[in-house]
Short mmCIF file of C-alpha atoms in Angstrom, two decimals:
data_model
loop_
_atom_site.label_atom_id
_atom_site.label_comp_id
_atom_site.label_asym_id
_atom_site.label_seq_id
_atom_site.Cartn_x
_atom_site.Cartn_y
_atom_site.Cartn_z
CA UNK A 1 0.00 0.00 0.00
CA UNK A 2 0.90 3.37 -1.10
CA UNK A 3 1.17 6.03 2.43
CA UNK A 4 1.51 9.52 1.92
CA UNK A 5 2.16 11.64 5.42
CA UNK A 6 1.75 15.22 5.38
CA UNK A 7 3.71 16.61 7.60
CA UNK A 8 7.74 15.84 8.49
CA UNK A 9 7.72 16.14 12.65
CA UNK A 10 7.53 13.25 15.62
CA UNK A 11 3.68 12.67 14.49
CA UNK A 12 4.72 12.22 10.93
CA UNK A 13 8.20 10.75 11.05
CA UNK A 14 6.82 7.93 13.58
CA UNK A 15 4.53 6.86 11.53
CA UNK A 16 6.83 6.60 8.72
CA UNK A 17 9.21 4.05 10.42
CA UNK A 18 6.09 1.94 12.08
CA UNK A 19 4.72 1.86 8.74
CA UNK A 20 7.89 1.08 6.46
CA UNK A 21 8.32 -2.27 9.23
CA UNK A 22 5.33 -3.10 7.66
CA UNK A 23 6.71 -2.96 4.57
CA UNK A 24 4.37 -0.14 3.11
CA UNK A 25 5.50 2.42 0.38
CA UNK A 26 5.87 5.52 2.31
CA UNK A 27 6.34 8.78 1.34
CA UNK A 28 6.55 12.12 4.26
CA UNK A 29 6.01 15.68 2.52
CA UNK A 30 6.53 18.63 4.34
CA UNK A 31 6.70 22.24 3.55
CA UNK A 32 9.90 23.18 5.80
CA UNK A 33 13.07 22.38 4.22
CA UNK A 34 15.26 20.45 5.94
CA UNK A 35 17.74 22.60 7.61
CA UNK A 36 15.03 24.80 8.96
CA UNK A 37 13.71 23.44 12.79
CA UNK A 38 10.68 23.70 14.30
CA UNK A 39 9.98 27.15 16.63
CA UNK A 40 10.70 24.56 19.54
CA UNK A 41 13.44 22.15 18.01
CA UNK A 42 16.57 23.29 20.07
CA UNK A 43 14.47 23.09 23.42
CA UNK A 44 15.21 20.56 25.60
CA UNK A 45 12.50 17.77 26.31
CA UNK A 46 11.79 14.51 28.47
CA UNK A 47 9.47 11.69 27.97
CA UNK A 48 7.39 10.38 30.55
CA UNK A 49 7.81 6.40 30.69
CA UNK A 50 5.19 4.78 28.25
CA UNK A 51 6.77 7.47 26.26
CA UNK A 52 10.28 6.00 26.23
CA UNK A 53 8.80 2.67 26.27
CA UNK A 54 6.91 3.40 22.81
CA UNK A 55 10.30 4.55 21.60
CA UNK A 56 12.17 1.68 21.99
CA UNK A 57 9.61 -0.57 20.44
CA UNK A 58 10.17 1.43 17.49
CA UNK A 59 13.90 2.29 17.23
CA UNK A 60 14.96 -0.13 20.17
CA UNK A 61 18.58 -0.10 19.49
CA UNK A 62 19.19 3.20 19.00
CA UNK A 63 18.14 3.91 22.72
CA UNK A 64 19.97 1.23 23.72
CA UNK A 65 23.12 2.56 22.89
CA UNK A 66 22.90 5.65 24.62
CA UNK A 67 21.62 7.94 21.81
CA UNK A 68 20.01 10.34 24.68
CA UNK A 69 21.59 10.77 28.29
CA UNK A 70 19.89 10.42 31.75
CA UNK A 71 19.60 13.52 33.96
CA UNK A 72 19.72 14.06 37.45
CA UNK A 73 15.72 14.95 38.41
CA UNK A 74 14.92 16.94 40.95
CA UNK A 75 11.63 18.48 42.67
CA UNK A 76 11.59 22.07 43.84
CA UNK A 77 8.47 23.00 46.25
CA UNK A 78 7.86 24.91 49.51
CA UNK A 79 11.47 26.28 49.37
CA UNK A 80 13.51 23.30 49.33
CA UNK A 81 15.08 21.30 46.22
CA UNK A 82 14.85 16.97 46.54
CA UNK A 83 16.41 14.82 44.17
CA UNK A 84 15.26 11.67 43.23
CA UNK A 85 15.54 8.76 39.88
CA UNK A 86 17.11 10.48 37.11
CA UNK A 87 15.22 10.85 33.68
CA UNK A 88 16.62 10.72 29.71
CA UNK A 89 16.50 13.96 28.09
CA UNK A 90 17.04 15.35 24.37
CA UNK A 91 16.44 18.07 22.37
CA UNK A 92 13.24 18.01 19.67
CA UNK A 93 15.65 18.35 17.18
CA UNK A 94 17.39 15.01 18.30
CA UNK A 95 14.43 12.71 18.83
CA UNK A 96 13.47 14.17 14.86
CA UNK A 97 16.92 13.31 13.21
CA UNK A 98 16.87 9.90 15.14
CA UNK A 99 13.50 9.07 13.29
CA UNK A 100 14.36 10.68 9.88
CA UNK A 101 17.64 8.57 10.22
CA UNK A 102 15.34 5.53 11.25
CA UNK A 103 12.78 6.27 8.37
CA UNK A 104 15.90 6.82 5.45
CA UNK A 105 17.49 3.53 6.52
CA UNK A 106 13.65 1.49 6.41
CA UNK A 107 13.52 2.83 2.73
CA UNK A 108 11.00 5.72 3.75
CA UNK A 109 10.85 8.33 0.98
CA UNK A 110 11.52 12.01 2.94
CA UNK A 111 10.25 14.97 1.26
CA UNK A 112 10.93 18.04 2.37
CA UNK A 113 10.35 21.88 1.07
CA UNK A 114 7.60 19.64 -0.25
CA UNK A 115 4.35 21.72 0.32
CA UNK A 116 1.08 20.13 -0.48
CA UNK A 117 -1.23 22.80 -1.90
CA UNK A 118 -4.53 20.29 -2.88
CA UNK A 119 -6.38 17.36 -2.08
CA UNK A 120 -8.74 15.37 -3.96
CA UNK A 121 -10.58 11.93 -3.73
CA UNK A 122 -9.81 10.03 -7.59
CA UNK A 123 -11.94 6.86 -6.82
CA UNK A 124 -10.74 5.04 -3.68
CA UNK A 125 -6.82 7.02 -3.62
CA UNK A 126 -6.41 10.28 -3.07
CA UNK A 127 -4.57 12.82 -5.65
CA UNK A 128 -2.48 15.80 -4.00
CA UNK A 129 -0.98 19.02 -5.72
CA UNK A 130 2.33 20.11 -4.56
CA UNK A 131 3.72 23.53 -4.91
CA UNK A 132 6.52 22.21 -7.50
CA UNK A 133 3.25 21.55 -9.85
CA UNK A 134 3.60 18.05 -9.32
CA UNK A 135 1.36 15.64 -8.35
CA UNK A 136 1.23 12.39 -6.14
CA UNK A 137 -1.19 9.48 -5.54
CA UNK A 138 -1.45 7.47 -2.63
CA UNK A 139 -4.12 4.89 -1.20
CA UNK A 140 -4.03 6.41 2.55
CA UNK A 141 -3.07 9.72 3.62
CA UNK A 142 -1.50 10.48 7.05
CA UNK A 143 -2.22 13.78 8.45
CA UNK A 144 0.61 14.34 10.86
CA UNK A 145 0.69 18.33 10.58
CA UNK A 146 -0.33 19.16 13.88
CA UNK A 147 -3.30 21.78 14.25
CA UNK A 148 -2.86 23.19 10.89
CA UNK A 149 -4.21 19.87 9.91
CA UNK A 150 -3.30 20.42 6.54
CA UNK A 151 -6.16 17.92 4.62
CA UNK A 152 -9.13 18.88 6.28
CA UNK A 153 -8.05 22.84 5.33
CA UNK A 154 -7.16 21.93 2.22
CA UNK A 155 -10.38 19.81 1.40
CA UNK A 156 -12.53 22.14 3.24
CA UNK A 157 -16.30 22.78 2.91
CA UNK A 158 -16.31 19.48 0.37
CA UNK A 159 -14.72 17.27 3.14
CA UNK A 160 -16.06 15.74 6.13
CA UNK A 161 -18.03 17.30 8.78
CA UNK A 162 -15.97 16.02 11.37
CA UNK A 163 -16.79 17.57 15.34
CA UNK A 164 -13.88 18.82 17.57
CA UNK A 165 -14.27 18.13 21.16
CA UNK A 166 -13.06 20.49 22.93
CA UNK A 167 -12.04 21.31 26.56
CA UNK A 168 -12.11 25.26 27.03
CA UNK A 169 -8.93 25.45 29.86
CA UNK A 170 -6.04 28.46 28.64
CA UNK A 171 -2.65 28.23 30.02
CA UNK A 172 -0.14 31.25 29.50
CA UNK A 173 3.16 29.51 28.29
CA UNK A 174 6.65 30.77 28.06
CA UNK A 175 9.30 28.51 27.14
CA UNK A 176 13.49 30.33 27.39
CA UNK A 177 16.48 28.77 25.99
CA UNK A 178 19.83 29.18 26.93
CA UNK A 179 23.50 27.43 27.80
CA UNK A 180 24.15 26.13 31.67
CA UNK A 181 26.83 23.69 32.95
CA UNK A 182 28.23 21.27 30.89
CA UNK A 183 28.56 17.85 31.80
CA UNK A 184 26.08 17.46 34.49
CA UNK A 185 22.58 16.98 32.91
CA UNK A 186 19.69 18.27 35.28
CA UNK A 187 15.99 18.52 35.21
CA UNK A 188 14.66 20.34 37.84
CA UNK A 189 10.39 20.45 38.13
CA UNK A 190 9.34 23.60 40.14
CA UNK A 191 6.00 24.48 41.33
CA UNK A 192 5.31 27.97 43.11
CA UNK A 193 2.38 30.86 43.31
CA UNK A 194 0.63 29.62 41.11
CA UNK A 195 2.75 28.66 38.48
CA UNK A 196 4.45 25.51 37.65
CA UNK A 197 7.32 24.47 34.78
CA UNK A 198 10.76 22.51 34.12
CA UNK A 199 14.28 23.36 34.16
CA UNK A 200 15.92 21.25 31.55
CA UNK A 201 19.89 21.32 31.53
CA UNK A 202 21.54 18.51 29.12
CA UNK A 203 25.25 17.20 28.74
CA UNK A 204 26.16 19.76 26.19
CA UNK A 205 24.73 22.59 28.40
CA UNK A 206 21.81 23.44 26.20
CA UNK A 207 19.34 24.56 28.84
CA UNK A 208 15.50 25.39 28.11
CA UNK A 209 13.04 27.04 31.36
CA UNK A 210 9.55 26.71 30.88
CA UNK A 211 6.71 27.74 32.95
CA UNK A 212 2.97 27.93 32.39
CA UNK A 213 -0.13 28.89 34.44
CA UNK A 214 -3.68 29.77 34.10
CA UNK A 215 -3.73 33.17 34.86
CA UNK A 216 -5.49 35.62 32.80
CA UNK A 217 -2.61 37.92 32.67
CA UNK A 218 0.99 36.66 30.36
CA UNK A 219 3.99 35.56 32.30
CA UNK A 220 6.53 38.05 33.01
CA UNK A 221 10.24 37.33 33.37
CA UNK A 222 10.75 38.28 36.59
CA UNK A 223 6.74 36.44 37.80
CA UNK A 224 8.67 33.10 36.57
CA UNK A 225 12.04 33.87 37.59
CA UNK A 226 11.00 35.03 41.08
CA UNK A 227 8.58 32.09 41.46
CA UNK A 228 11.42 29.65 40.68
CA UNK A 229 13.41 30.94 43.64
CA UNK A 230 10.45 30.16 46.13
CA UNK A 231 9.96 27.34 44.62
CA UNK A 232 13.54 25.87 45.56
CA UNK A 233 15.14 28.13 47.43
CA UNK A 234 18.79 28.65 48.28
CA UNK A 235 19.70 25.46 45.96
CA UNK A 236 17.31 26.32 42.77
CA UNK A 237 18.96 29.98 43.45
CA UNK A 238 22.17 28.37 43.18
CA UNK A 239 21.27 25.83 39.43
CA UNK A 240 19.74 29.95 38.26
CA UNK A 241 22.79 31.52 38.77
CA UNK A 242 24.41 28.91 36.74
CA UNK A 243 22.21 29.77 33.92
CA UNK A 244 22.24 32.28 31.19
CA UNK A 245 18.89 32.40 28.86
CA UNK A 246 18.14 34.00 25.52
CA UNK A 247 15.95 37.16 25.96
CA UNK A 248 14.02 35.83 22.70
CA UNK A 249 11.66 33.50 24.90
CA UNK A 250 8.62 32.02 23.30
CA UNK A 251 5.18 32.99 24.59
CA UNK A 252 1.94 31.59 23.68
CA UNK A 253 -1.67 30.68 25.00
CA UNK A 254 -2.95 27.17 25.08
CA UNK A 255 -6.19 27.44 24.85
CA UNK A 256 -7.18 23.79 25.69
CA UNK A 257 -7.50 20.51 24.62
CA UNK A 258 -9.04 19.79 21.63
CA UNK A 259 -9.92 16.29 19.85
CA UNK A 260 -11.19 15.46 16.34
CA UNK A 261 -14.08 13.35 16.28
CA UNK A 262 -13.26 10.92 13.51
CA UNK A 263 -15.10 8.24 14.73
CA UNK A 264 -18.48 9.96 14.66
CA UNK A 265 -18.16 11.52 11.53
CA UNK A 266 -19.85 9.91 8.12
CA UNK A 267 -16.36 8.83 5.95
CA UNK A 268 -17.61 6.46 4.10
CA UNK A 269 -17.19 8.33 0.48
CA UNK A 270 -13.86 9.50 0.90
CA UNK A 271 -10.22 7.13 0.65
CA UNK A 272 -9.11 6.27 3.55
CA UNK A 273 -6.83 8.66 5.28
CA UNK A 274 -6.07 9.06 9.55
CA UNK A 275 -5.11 11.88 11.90
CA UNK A 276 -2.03 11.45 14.35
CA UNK A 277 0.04 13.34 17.01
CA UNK A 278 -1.18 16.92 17.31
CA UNK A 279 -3.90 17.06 14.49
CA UNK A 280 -6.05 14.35 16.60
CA UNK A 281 -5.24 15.78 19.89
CA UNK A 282 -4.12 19.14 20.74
CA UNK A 283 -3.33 19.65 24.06
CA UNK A 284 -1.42 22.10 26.38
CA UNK A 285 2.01 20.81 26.75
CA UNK A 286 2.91 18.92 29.74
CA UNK A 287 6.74 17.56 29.61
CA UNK A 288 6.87 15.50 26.55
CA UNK A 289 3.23 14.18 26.59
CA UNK A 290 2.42 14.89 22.97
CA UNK A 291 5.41 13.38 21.70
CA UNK A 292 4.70 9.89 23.49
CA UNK A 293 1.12 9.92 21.79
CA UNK A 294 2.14 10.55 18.80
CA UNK A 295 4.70 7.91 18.93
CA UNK A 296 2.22 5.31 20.45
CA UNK A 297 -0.40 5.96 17.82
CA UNK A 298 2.45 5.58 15.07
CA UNK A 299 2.56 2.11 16.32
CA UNK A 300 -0.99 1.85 17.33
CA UNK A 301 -1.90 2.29 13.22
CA UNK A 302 0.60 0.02 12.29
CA UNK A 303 -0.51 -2.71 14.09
CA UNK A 304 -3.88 -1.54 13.22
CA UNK A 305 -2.81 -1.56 8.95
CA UNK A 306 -1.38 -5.55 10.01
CA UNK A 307 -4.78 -7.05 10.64
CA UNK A 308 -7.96 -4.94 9.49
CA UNK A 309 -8.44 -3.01 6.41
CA UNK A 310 -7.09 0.61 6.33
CA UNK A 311 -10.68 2.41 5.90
CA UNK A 312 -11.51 1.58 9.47
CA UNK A 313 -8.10 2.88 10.46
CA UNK A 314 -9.46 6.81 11.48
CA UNK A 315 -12.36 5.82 13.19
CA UNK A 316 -10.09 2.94 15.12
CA UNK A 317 -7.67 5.46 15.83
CA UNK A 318 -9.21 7.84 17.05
CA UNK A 319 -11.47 5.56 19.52
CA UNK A 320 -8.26 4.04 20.57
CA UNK A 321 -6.73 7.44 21.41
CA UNK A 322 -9.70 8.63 22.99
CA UNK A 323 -9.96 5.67 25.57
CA UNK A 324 -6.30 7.70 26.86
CA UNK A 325 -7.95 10.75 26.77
CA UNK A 326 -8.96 11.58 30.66
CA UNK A 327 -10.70 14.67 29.66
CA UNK A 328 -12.87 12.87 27.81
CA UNK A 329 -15.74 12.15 30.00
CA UNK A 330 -15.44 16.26 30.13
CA UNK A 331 -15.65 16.85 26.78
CA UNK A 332 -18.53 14.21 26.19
CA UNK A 333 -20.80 15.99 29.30
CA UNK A 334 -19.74 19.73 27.75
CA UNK A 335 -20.70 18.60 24.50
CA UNK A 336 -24.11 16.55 25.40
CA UNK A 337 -24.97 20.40 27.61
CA UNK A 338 -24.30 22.17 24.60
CA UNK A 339 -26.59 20.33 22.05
CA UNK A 340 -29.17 19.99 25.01
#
C-alpha cells in the first residue's frame, strides 16, 4: 500500500518508520526544508515512561546505545530542592533526526520543502498538488501536521463534517532557551504561586526554562524567575545563577485541549486517510506528553494496517486514542450540555 504523510515532525516521522516495518511504500512531505527546525526544536524535552517505552519498540537499538543521556531529576516545592531517579532527556531536534535517520534507513521516501497545496478523492486514492506543480497518488493519507491539519483545510467545505471536542482550559506559556553547565545533565520540576514548569539542563549545556499557568494575565520574566526561587530556594537559586537564557523567549496561550471526532463523523465516500500526534489531539504541553502519543499511535496504526483493512483505520484510531484521553468524559458531558 501506497502512504503519503503530510507533515515531516515526531507525528509524521513515527509513523513513517512503524509503517515502512510493515513494509508499506511511504512517502513524508513537508513544507519546511530540511535545515530549517521547528519554533521549539533546540528546546530541551523529556518523555514520561510509556513514552520512552513506545520509543524503543520502534527504534529499540538506537536507545539502547545511549543515543540520549539520563539527567539528574529533581523536585523544587515549599522552598527546598529533593532529588530523586534520574530521567533521559534530548532536544526536539534530536528525537526528529533519530527518526528521519530511522525512516531513510527502512527505505522511507523524505520529502521536504515539499508543500502540499490540494487534495482530492480520484476513486478510492487520493490525488495531492504540490507547490513544485507536481502531483502524487497514494491509497491512505496520514495527516501528521499538527493543528494546521493540513487535509481537512485543504479539502474544506467538500470534506467531512468532522466535530472537535473540545475542553475550554487556557494556560499562558513561556518557554526560554539558553546554555548552563556542561557535563552534568539536570531537570529540575518547580511548582510555586501559582505557576508551575521545568528546568531542563543537558550534557552539552543546552538549557531550556519553561513555565505555564492559568492566569489571565501573560507571564513576566521576573513572575517566573521570582517564582522559581520560592519554589527551591537557596539550591534552585544556586542551578539559576548557573544559567544564562536567551531574551528571545517564546510565549503563547494554550487554549485547551481539543480532539477530532473521527469516529463519529460519516467517511464512508472519501479514501481512507487518519489523523495522528497533534492534528487528533491538541493539548497544552505537559513535559513531553504529545510526543509519546504521537509515537504510540504511530505504532498503534501500524498494528492496526497488520490485521484490518485501512478504511476503518481513522475511526479505530481515534477511539483508541480517545480511551487515553482523561478529559474525555469532560468533553462528552460539555458537548451533550451544549446540544441539550
Amino acid at each position: 500500500m501506497r502512504v503519503g504523510i503530510i507533515g515531516g515532525g515526531v507525528a509524521g516521522l513515527s509513523a513513517a518508520v512503524a509503517l515502512r516495518g510493515n513494509g508499506h511504500d511511504v512517502v513524508v512531505m513537508d513544507s519546511r526544508s530540511w535545515d530549517q527546525p521547528s519554533p521549539r526544536a533546540g528546546h530541551v524535552h523529556r518523555l514520561d515512561g510509556p513514552g520512552w517505552a513506545a520509543l524503543e519498540r520502534l527504534i529499540g537499538p538506537v536507545i539502547r546505545a545511549g543515543a540520549f543521556e539520563t539527567a539528574a531529576s529533581g523536585l523544587a516545592s515549599g522552598g527546598a530542592l529533593a532529588w530523586g531517579e534520574g530521567q533521559r532527556l534530548a532536544t526536539l531536534a534530536d528525537i526528529e533526526a533519530v527518526l528521519a535517520t530511522q525512516a531513510e534507513r527502512r527505505g522511507a521516501g523524505l520529502a521536504f520543502a515539499a508543500e502540499v497545496t490540494s487534495a482530492a478523492a480520484e476513486g478510492d486514492r487520493w490525488r495531492l498538488g504540490m507547490a513544485s506543480g507536481a502531483h502524487r497518488t497514494f491509497d491512505l493519507l496520514i495527516d501528521a501536521s499538527g493543528r494546521r491539519r493540513v487535509l481537512l483545510d485543504l479539502l474544506g467545505e467538500v470534506g467531512p463534517s468532522v466535530w472537535m471536542d473540545e475542553l475550554d482550559c487556557p494556560e499562558w506559556h513561556v518557554s526560554f532557551a539558553g546554555v548552563g553547565p556542561a557535563g552534568r545533565p539536570v531537570q529540575v520540576a518547580w511548582a510555586a504561586r501559582d505557576l508551575e514548569g521545568l528546568i531542563q539542563i543537558d550534557g552539552a549545556g543546552r538549557a531550556t526554562v519553561t513555565a505555564r499557568s492559568g492566569m489571565s494575565q501573560p507571564l513576566s520574566t521576573d513572575e517566573i524567575l521570582a517564582a522559581m526561587q520560592a519554589a527551591g530556594g537557596a539550591a534552585m537559586g544556586m542551578l539559576l545563577e548557573g544559567l544564562k537564557l536567551r531574551p528571545d523567549a517564546l510565549r503563547y496561550v494554550s487554549l485547551g485541549t481539543r480532539m477530532m471526532a473521527l469516529d463519529e463523523a460519516d467517511l464512508g465516500d472519501w479514501p481512507p486517510f487518519v489523523l495522528v500526534g497533534d492534528a487528533l489531539i491538541e493539548a497544552p504541553p505537559r513535559h513531553g506528553e504529545g510526543m509519546g502519543r504521537a509515537i504510540g499511535q504511530a505504532l498503534m496504526l501500524a498494528e492496526h494496517l497488520g490485521c484490518a483493512s485501512p478504511e476503518t483505520c481513522a475511526t479505530d484510531l481515534t477511539r483508541e486514542a480517545r480511551a487515553r484521553w482523561a478529559g474525555y468524559g469532560i468533553a462528552q458531558a460539555l458537548r451533550s450540555a451544549v446540544v441539550a
